[in-house]
Short mmCIF file of C-alpha atoms in Angstrom, two decimals:
data_model
loop_
_atom_site.label_atom_id
_atom_site.label_comp_id
_atom_site.label_asym_id
_atom_site.label_seq_id
_atom_site.Cartn_x
_atom_site.Cartn_y
_atom_site.Cartn_z
CA UNK A 18 34.92 14.65 190.74
CA UNK A 19 38.61 14.48 189.94
CA UNK A 20 39.55 13.59 193.52
CA UNK A 21 36.92 10.87 193.76
CA UNK A 22 38.05 9.28 190.48
CA UNK A 23 41.68 9.38 191.53
CA UNK A 24 40.84 7.84 194.89
CA UNK A 25 38.83 5.06 193.26
CA UNK A 26 41.77 4.20 191.00
CA UNK A 27 44.11 4.02 193.97
CA UNK A 28 41.73 1.67 195.80
CA UNK A 29 41.48 -0.68 192.83
CA UNK A 30 45.24 -1.01 192.88
CA UNK A 31 45.66 -1.38 196.65
CA UNK A 32 42.95 -4.00 197.31
CA UNK A 33 44.32 -7.49 196.74
CA UNK A 34 41.94 -9.95 195.17
CA UNK A 35 40.77 -12.78 197.43
CA UNK A 36 39.65 -16.16 196.14
CA UNK A 37 36.71 -17.95 197.75
CA UNK A 38 34.46 -20.99 197.39
CA UNK A 39 30.68 -20.79 197.31
CA UNK A 40 28.30 -23.48 198.54
CA UNK A 41 24.51 -23.20 198.25
CA UNK A 42 21.30 -25.14 197.61
CA UNK A 43 19.24 -24.60 194.48
CA UNK A 44 15.98 -23.66 196.16
CA UNK A 45 14.15 -22.15 193.17
CA UNK A 46 14.83 -20.10 190.05
CA UNK A 47 14.67 -16.71 191.77
CA UNK A 48 17.03 -17.91 194.48
CA UNK A 49 19.57 -19.15 191.91
CA UNK A 50 19.31 -15.91 189.94
CA UNK A 51 20.08 -13.95 193.11
CA UNK A 52 23.11 -16.18 193.70
CA UNK A 53 24.38 -15.36 190.20
CA UNK A 54 24.00 -11.63 190.86
CA UNK A 55 25.79 -12.03 194.20
CA UNK A 56 28.73 -13.77 192.51
CA UNK A 57 28.95 -11.02 189.90
CA UNK A 58 28.97 -8.29 192.55
CA UNK A 59 31.61 -10.03 194.68
CA UNK A 60 33.88 -10.50 191.67
CA UNK A 61 33.76 -6.76 191.01
CA UNK A 62 34.64 -6.17 194.68
CA UNK A 63 37.92 -8.10 194.32
CA UNK A 64 36.38 -11.13 196.08
CA UNK A 65 36.49 -13.77 193.38
CA UNK A 66 33.80 -16.36 194.10
CA UNK A 67 33.92 -19.79 192.45
CA UNK A 68 31.08 -22.28 192.74
CA UNK A 69 32.45 -25.44 194.35
CA UNK A 70 30.21 -27.79 192.36
CA UNK A 71 31.63 -26.43 189.09
CA UNK A 72 35.24 -26.83 190.23
CA UNK A 73 34.79 -30.35 191.57
CA UNK A 74 33.19 -32.30 188.75
CA UNK A 75 31.73 -35.61 189.95
CA UNK A 76 32.28 -34.68 193.61
CA UNK A 77 35.90 -35.81 194.05
CA UNK A 78 36.50 -35.52 197.84
CA UNK A 79 40.28 -35.15 197.50
CA UNK A 80 39.92 -32.35 194.95
CA UNK A 81 37.34 -30.65 197.16
CA UNK A 82 39.61 -30.75 200.22
CA UNK A 83 42.43 -29.29 198.14
CA UNK A 84 40.22 -26.42 196.93
CA UNK A 85 39.17 -25.70 200.52
CA UNK A 86 42.81 -25.41 201.57
CA UNK A 87 43.71 -23.15 198.64
CA UNK A 88 40.78 -20.74 199.14
CA UNK A 89 41.06 -17.54 201.20
CA UNK A 90 37.46 -17.69 202.38
CA UNK A 91 34.37 -19.91 202.07
CA UNK A 92 30.79 -18.65 201.82
CA UNK A 93 27.78 -20.82 202.60
CA UNK A 94 24.43 -19.35 201.58
CA UNK A 95 22.00 -20.39 204.30
CA UNK A 96 18.48 -20.71 202.89
CA UNK A 97 15.17 -22.18 203.95
CA UNK A 98 15.86 -25.32 201.93
CA UNK A 99 19.22 -25.85 203.66
CA UNK A 100 17.58 -25.34 207.05
CA UNK A 101 14.95 -27.97 206.23
CA UNK A 102 17.64 -30.38 205.07
CA UNK A 103 19.73 -29.95 208.23
CA UNK A 104 16.63 -30.66 210.30
CA UNK A 105 16.12 -33.88 208.30
CA UNK A 106 19.77 -34.89 208.84
CA UNK A 107 19.20 -34.85 212.59
CA UNK A 108 16.60 -37.61 212.12
CA UNK A 109 18.87 -39.57 209.76
CA UNK A 110 16.70 -38.52 206.82
CA UNK A 111 17.23 -36.63 203.57
CA UNK A 112 15.32 -35.35 200.56
CA UNK A 113 16.11 -37.40 197.48
CA UNK A 114 15.48 -34.48 195.09
CA UNK A 115 18.49 -32.67 196.56
CA UNK A 116 20.69 -35.34 194.98
CA UNK A 117 19.45 -34.35 191.52
CA UNK A 118 20.97 -30.87 191.89
CA UNK A 119 24.73 -30.47 191.47
CA UNK A 120 25.19 -27.75 194.08
CA UNK A 121 22.78 -29.21 196.62
CA UNK A 122 24.15 -32.74 196.30
CA UNK A 123 27.65 -31.53 197.20
CA UNK A 124 26.54 -30.52 200.70
CA UNK A 125 26.83 -33.25 203.32
CA UNK A 126 27.12 -33.39 207.09
CA UNK A 127 30.79 -34.33 206.87
CA UNK A 128 31.44 -31.45 204.47
CA UNK A 129 29.83 -28.93 206.82
CA UNK A 130 32.08 -30.19 209.60
CA UNK A 131 35.12 -29.82 207.37
CA UNK A 132 34.12 -26.28 206.40
CA UNK A 133 33.58 -25.34 210.03
CA UNK A 134 36.97 -26.74 211.01
CA UNK A 135 38.75 -24.76 208.27
CA UNK A 136 38.13 -21.45 210.10
CA UNK A 137 37.35 -19.87 206.71
CA UNK A 138 33.59 -20.32 206.71
CA UNK A 139 31.30 -17.31 206.38
CA UNK A 140 27.52 -17.63 206.33
CA UNK A 141 25.35 -15.36 204.20
CA UNK A 142 21.57 -15.31 204.16
CA UNK A 143 18.74 -13.48 202.48
CA UNK A 144 16.43 -11.26 204.57
CA UNK A 145 13.55 -13.78 204.54
CA UNK A 146 15.60 -16.38 206.47
CA UNK A 147 15.28 -15.96 210.27
CA UNK A 148 18.45 -15.57 212.35
CA UNK A 149 17.19 -17.99 215.00
CA UNK A 150 17.49 -20.99 212.70
CA UNK A 151 21.13 -20.20 211.89
CA UNK A 152 22.16 -19.54 215.49
CA UNK A 153 20.76 -22.92 216.52
CA UNK A 154 22.52 -24.84 213.75
CA UNK A 155 25.86 -23.01 213.46
CA UNK A 156 26.21 -20.83 216.56
CA UNK A 157 29.96 -20.16 216.25
CA UNK A 158 29.86 -18.80 212.67
CA UNK A 159 29.23 -15.16 211.88
CA UNK A 160 26.21 -14.57 209.63
CA UNK A 161 25.76 -11.65 207.24
CA UNK A 162 22.42 -10.55 205.76
CA UNK A 163 22.39 -9.59 202.08
CA UNK A 164 22.48 -6.81 201.09
CA UNK A 165 22.17 -5.04 204.43
CA UNK A 166 25.56 -6.24 205.75
CA UNK A 167 27.34 -6.52 202.41
CA UNK A 168 29.93 -3.87 203.38
CA UNK A 169 30.76 -5.74 206.57
CA UNK A 170 31.09 -8.98 204.60
CA UNK A 171 33.68 -7.53 202.22
CA UNK A 172 35.50 -5.94 205.15
CA UNK A 173 35.63 -9.36 206.82
CA UNK A 174 37.05 -10.96 203.67
CA UNK A 175 39.77 -8.37 203.07
CA UNK A 176 40.52 -8.12 206.81
CA UNK A 177 41.17 -4.42 206.58
CA UNK A 178 39.33 -1.14 206.92
CA UNK A 179 37.75 -1.00 203.51
CA UNK A 180 34.28 0.27 204.39
CA UNK A 181 35.07 3.79 203.23
CA UNK A 182 36.83 2.57 200.12
CA UNK A 183 33.94 0.22 199.34
CA UNK A 184 31.46 3.07 199.69
CA UNK A 185 33.37 4.98 197.04
CA UNK A 186 33.46 1.93 194.75
CA UNK A 187 29.70 1.41 195.10
CA UNK A 188 29.18 4.94 193.79
CA UNK A 189 30.87 3.95 190.52
CA UNK A 190 28.37 3.23 187.76
CA UNK A 191 29.18 -0.46 187.13
CA UNK A 192 29.26 -1.53 190.77
CA UNK A 193 26.20 0.51 191.64
CA UNK A 194 24.28 -1.14 188.80
CA UNK A 195 25.27 -4.60 190.06
CA UNK A 196 24.32 -3.66 193.62
CA UNK A 197 20.85 -2.55 192.55
CA UNK A 198 20.43 -5.66 190.41
CA UNK A 199 21.37 -7.87 193.36
CA UNK A 200 18.91 -6.04 195.62
CA UNK A 201 16.07 -6.47 193.12
CA UNK A 202 16.68 -10.20 192.61
CA UNK A 203 16.74 -10.78 196.38
CA UNK A 204 13.40 -8.98 196.64
CA UNK A 205 12.00 -11.15 193.85
CA UNK A 206 13.10 -14.30 195.69
CA UNK A 207 11.48 -13.09 198.91
CA UNK A 208 8.26 -12.23 197.06
CA UNK A 209 8.16 -15.66 195.45
CA UNK A 210 8.54 -17.46 198.77
CA UNK A 211 5.92 -15.23 200.37
CA UNK A 212 3.36 -15.83 197.62
CA UNK A 213 4.12 -19.57 197.32
CA UNK A 214 4.22 -20.92 200.85
CA UNK A 215 4.31 -24.56 199.68
CA UNK A 216 7.15 -24.22 197.18
CA UNK A 217 9.50 -26.39 199.26
CA UNK A 218 7.00 -29.24 199.67
CA UNK A 219 6.11 -29.11 195.97
CA UNK A 220 9.74 -29.41 194.87
CA UNK A 221 11.36 -31.69 197.46
CA UNK A 222 8.19 -33.55 198.58
CA UNK A 223 9.06 -35.33 201.86
CA UNK A 224 12.22 -36.73 203.48
CA UNK A 225 12.99 -40.43 203.57
CA UNK A 226 15.16 -42.61 205.75
CA UNK A 227 18.68 -42.81 204.42
CA UNK A 228 18.84 -46.58 204.92
CA UNK A 229 15.84 -47.07 202.60
CA UNK A 230 17.51 -45.31 199.67
CA UNK A 231 20.43 -46.95 197.88
CA UNK A 232 21.61 -43.64 196.50
CA UNK A 233 21.46 -41.86 199.85
CA UNK A 234 24.67 -41.51 201.90
CA UNK A 235 24.93 -42.96 205.40
CA UNK A 236 26.85 -40.29 207.27
CA UNK A 237 27.33 -42.27 210.46
CA UNK A 238 28.66 -45.50 208.94
CA UNK A 239 32.11 -46.28 207.57
CA UNK A 240 33.40 -48.55 204.86
CA UNK A 241 35.71 -51.43 205.67
CA UNK A 242 38.68 -49.33 204.53
CA UNK A 243 37.78 -46.55 206.97
CA UNK A 244 36.54 -44.06 204.38
CA UNK A 245 33.40 -42.20 205.34
CA UNK A 246 30.40 -42.65 203.08
CA UNK A 247 29.32 -39.51 201.32
CA UNK A 248 27.49 -38.27 198.28
CA UNK A 249 30.71 -38.61 196.26
CA UNK A 250 30.10 -42.37 195.93
CA UNK A 251 26.85 -41.83 194.02
CA UNK A 252 27.33 -42.69 190.32
CA UNK A 253 26.32 -39.90 187.97
CA UNK A 254 24.77 -41.01 184.68
CA UNK A 255 24.63 -39.08 181.43
CA UNK A 256 21.99 -36.39 181.12
CA UNK A 257 19.17 -36.96 178.63
CA UNK A 258 19.18 -35.14 175.30
CA UNK A 259 16.98 -32.05 175.11
CA UNK A 260 13.82 -32.39 173.08
CA UNK A 261 12.84 -29.77 170.50
CA UNK A 262 10.05 -28.52 172.77
CA UNK A 263 12.44 -27.93 175.67
CA UNK A 264 14.91 -26.15 173.37
CA UNK A 265 12.30 -23.60 172.36
CA UNK A 266 11.32 -23.31 176.02
CA UNK A 267 14.93 -22.35 176.80
CA UNK A 268 14.89 -19.83 173.95
CA UNK A 269 11.73 -18.23 175.37
CA UNK A 270 13.65 -17.42 178.59
CA UNK A 271 16.56 -15.88 176.70
CA UNK A 272 17.11 -12.32 177.90
CA UNK A 273 14.87 -12.85 180.94
CA UNK A 274 17.09 -15.28 182.89
CA UNK A 275 20.81 -15.94 182.89
CA UNK A 276 22.28 -18.95 181.09
CA UNK A 277 23.08 -20.61 184.41
CA UNK A 278 19.51 -20.12 185.67
CA UNK A 279 18.03 -21.57 182.47
CA UNK A 280 20.38 -24.57 182.68
CA UNK A 281 19.33 -25.25 186.27
CA UNK A 282 15.65 -24.88 185.44
CA UNK A 283 15.89 -27.44 182.61
CA UNK A 284 18.37 -29.73 184.36
CA UNK A 285 21.09 -29.49 181.70
CA UNK A 286 24.66 -28.21 181.59
CA UNK A 287 25.31 -24.53 181.07
CA UNK A 288 27.43 -25.38 178.02
CA UNK A 289 24.34 -26.98 176.44
CA UNK A 290 22.43 -23.71 176.73
CA UNK A 291 25.35 -21.75 175.30
CA UNK A 292 25.59 -24.05 172.27
CA UNK A 293 21.82 -23.84 171.77
CA UNK A 294 21.86 -20.04 171.71
CA UNK A 295 24.85 -20.00 169.35
CA UNK A 296 23.18 -22.44 166.95
CA UNK A 297 19.96 -20.41 167.00
CA UNK A 298 21.89 -17.23 166.11
CA UNK A 299 23.64 -18.96 163.21
CA UNK A 300 20.76 -20.99 161.74
CA UNK A 301 17.63 -19.38 163.17
CA UNK A 302 16.33 -22.78 164.30
CA UNK A 303 16.74 -25.02 167.34
CA UNK A 304 16.28 -28.28 165.40
CA UNK A 305 19.18 -30.60 164.64
CA UNK A 306 20.80 -30.37 161.24
CA UNK A 307 19.83 -32.96 158.66
CA UNK A 308 22.19 -35.83 158.12
CA UNK A 309 23.26 -36.14 161.74
CA UNK A 310 23.84 -39.56 163.19
CA UNK A 311 25.56 -42.68 161.94
CA UNK A 312 25.26 -43.40 158.22
CA UNK A 313 23.68 -46.65 157.01
CA UNK A 314 26.28 -49.16 155.90
CA UNK A 315 24.05 -50.77 153.28
CA UNK A 316 22.23 -49.23 150.35
CA UNK A 317 18.59 -49.85 149.46
CA UNK A 318 19.60 -52.25 146.69
CA UNK A 319 21.79 -54.25 149.10
CA UNK A 320 18.91 -54.39 151.61
CA UNK A 321 16.65 -55.94 148.95
CA UNK A 322 19.38 -58.42 148.08
CA UNK A 323 19.67 -59.45 151.74
CA UNK A 324 15.89 -59.89 152.04
CA UNK A 325 15.74 -62.10 148.93
CA UNK A 326 18.52 -64.32 150.26
CA UNK A 327 16.72 -64.71 153.58
CA UNK A 328 13.44 -65.62 151.86
CA UNK A 329 15.22 -68.12 149.58
CA UNK A 330 16.83 -69.88 152.56
CA UNK A 331 14.67 -69.16 155.57
CA UNK A 332 16.90 -71.22 157.87
CA UNK A 333 20.08 -69.28 157.12
CA UNK A 334 21.57 -67.66 160.24
CA UNK A 335 22.60 -64.03 160.51
CA UNK A 336 26.26 -65.03 160.39
CA UNK A 337 25.74 -67.03 157.20
CA UNK A 338 23.88 -64.16 155.55
CA UNK A 339 26.60 -61.70 156.58
CA UNK A 340 29.28 -63.94 155.01
CA UNK A 341 27.30 -64.25 151.75
CA UNK A 342 26.81 -60.47 151.58
CA UNK A 343 30.53 -59.92 152.13
CA UNK A 344 31.34 -62.21 149.18
CA UNK A 345 28.91 -60.34 146.92
CA UNK A 346 29.39 -56.71 148.01
CA UNK A 347 32.74 -56.73 149.78
CA UNK A 348 31.20 -55.07 152.85
CA UNK A 349 31.69 -56.65 156.27
CA UNK A 350 28.30 -56.58 157.96
CA UNK A 351 27.76 -57.43 161.60
CA UNK A 352 25.07 -59.87 162.69
CA UNK A 353 23.30 -56.97 164.41
CA UNK A 354 23.08 -55.05 161.13
CA UNK A 355 21.69 -58.13 159.35
CA UNK A 356 19.04 -58.65 162.03
CA UNK A 357 18.08 -54.97 161.94
CA UNK A 358 17.61 -54.93 158.16
CA UNK A 359 15.50 -58.10 158.22
CA UNK A 360 13.36 -56.81 161.09
CA UNK A 361 12.70 -53.63 159.11
CA UNK A 362 11.33 -55.87 156.34
CA UNK A 363 9.11 -57.75 158.81
CA UNK A 364 11.22 -60.94 158.80
CA UNK A 365 11.35 -62.10 162.39
CA UNK A 366 13.30 -65.11 163.63
CA UNK A 367 11.14 -67.81 165.22
CA UNK A 368 11.22 -71.54 165.80
CA UNK A 369 10.20 -73.76 162.90
CA UNK A 370 6.87 -75.58 163.09
CA UNK A 371 7.12 -79.22 164.24
CA UNK A 372 4.65 -80.50 161.69
CA UNK A 373 2.30 -79.06 159.05
CA UNK A 374 -0.96 -77.66 160.30
CA UNK A 375 -4.29 -79.01 159.06
CA UNK A 376 -6.15 -76.70 156.76
CA UNK A 377 -9.90 -76.53 156.18
CA UNK A 378 -9.42 -78.52 152.97
CA UNK A 379 -7.64 -81.29 154.93
CA UNK A 380 -10.50 -81.51 157.38
CA UNK A 381 -13.06 -81.70 154.59
CA UNK A 382 -11.23 -84.47 152.71
CA UNK A 383 -10.72 -86.56 155.85
CA UNK A 384 -14.39 -86.25 156.73
CA UNK A 385 -15.48 -87.29 153.22
CA UNK A 386 -13.11 -90.29 153.31
CA UNK A 387 -14.44 -91.38 156.71
CA UNK A 388 -18.07 -91.15 155.55
CA UNK A 389 -17.30 -93.08 152.36
CA UNK A 390 -15.75 -95.98 154.29
CA UNK A 391 -18.18 -95.93 157.18
CA UNK A 392 -20.10 -99.00 155.90
CA UNK A 393 -17.08 -101.18 155.03
CA UNK A 394 -17.15 -104.73 156.33
CA UNK A 395 -14.34 -106.56 158.04
CA UNK A 396 -13.64 -108.55 154.88
CA UNK A 397 -13.12 -105.32 152.97
CA UNK A 398 -10.75 -103.94 155.61
CA UNK A 399 -8.75 -107.19 155.40
CA UNK A 400 -7.60 -106.09 151.96
CA UNK A 401 -5.80 -103.06 153.44
CA UNK A 402 -2.44 -103.10 155.22
CA UNK A 403 -2.00 -100.42 157.87
CA UNK A 404 1.43 -98.90 158.64
CA UNK A 405 2.67 -96.26 161.08
CA UNK A 406 2.98 -92.69 159.87
CA UNK A 407 6.62 -91.78 159.18
CA UNK A 408 8.20 -88.37 158.71
CA UNK A 409 11.36 -87.98 156.64
CA UNK A 410 13.42 -84.76 157.03
CA UNK A 411 16.32 -83.69 154.87
CA UNK A 412 18.03 -81.95 157.84
CA UNK A 413 18.45 -82.65 161.54
CA UNK A 414 15.35 -82.61 163.75
CA UNK A 415 17.04 -80.39 166.32
CA UNK A 416 15.17 -77.14 167.09
CA UNK A 417 15.89 -74.75 164.26
CA UNK A 418 14.93 -71.16 163.65
CA UNK A 419 13.46 -69.73 160.49
CA UNK A 420 12.61 -66.22 159.37
CA UNK A 421 9.08 -65.53 158.30
CA UNK A 422 6.56 -62.76 158.38
CA UNK A 423 3.81 -62.79 160.93
CA UNK A 424 0.92 -65.11 160.07
CA UNK A 425 2.89 -67.06 157.45
CA UNK A 426 3.22 -70.85 158.03
CA UNK A 427 4.88 -72.62 155.07
CA UNK A 428 4.13 -76.31 154.50
CA UNK A 429 6.65 -78.94 155.56
CA UNK A 430 7.76 -82.01 153.54
CA UNK A 431 6.22 -85.17 154.97
CA UNK A 432 5.76 -88.60 153.23
CA UNK A 433 3.10 -91.06 154.27
CA UNK A 434 3.41 -94.70 153.06
CA UNK A 435 0.71 -97.38 152.95
CA UNK A 436 0.49 -100.81 151.32
CA UNK A 437 -2.60 -102.33 149.75
CA UNK A 438 -3.11 -106.05 149.06
CA UNK A 439 -5.69 -107.78 146.86
CA UNK A 440 -6.51 -110.58 149.35
CA UNK A 441 -6.72 -110.99 153.10
CA UNK A 442 -3.49 -111.95 154.81
CA UNK A 443 -3.40 -115.21 156.68
#
């Protein structure tokens, strides 16, 4: 017992830590969980693995090339999803759902060529992936099966005879626990793929021609400046905010999955999950705190004042109302704020009516007048002088906008003039 402990301590000091990059596709939750366990085990074996997609935010090609040069080794996890994608690349096709995953979107044909040319590439696979598919795609690269050839993999990385030393390290409690955990997660991934034969079609649907997708890279074409097109040119937009339902869904997986696995499952950043768990521990709730968001610039009394001014002068513009409110309250309101407050009160801007509409009373009076004068003779009509209808406006007749509530049509000011004479005109 004493000799074994002493020997283990000597090994920990003699083995020099190696730094490597990890590339993989996010096939499903069990696959990603096995990747996390693999990273944890390799870090304990003095093979520090860093996920390339987390180092290279936004897919900067220059930063990625620099990281490849600085790394001691590069591991590519060859999975069924990656095999399907490589087959689609041969037909100038790709699966658009790969672009929605940070780790999967980083893999391109040009990147695989660069990794192969670096002479640092090592391929790892899970037991359910056949060797024939890898030998046909990347025949010159050595492939290691996890966890069957894990000792050989670490020996390859350290480039020394460490198989005996590694065997002693595996017997230690912490490393042995991580080894068993990795083995179990790999079995769970294999069981999932065996029981769900259509998992790939359900998630990635079907490939499409790269030319038909604006966001898909064209690996064979070049820009005018000679730069090769790649996934790095795809703009990445902000991620949507998590709803309350999805927050509690993430909390239900707490303790069952890792933070990284939960983040991938929900399509959010890992930092978002960490902040959610921290807030839940402190407050006991996943809901946002009250009072969050931008404060209203106007009070309720000032809103009523603004509404009264708009109703008093319905043709006042938002700029004019903002200037009047600044004189009265001293607050500088934007036109957008004025429009928002008026819309909340139901006052919508619309074009003014060209002329007053006839009401039912108008129709009735006109009909009574026509019936009363139906029997007039020509001599009687000679006593009346007819003039054209004229409309007098106090403002310009250019199209103007007014604010009114829906269904409200105020009367307009119109003057009609007629002249009556006591005798026929000659």
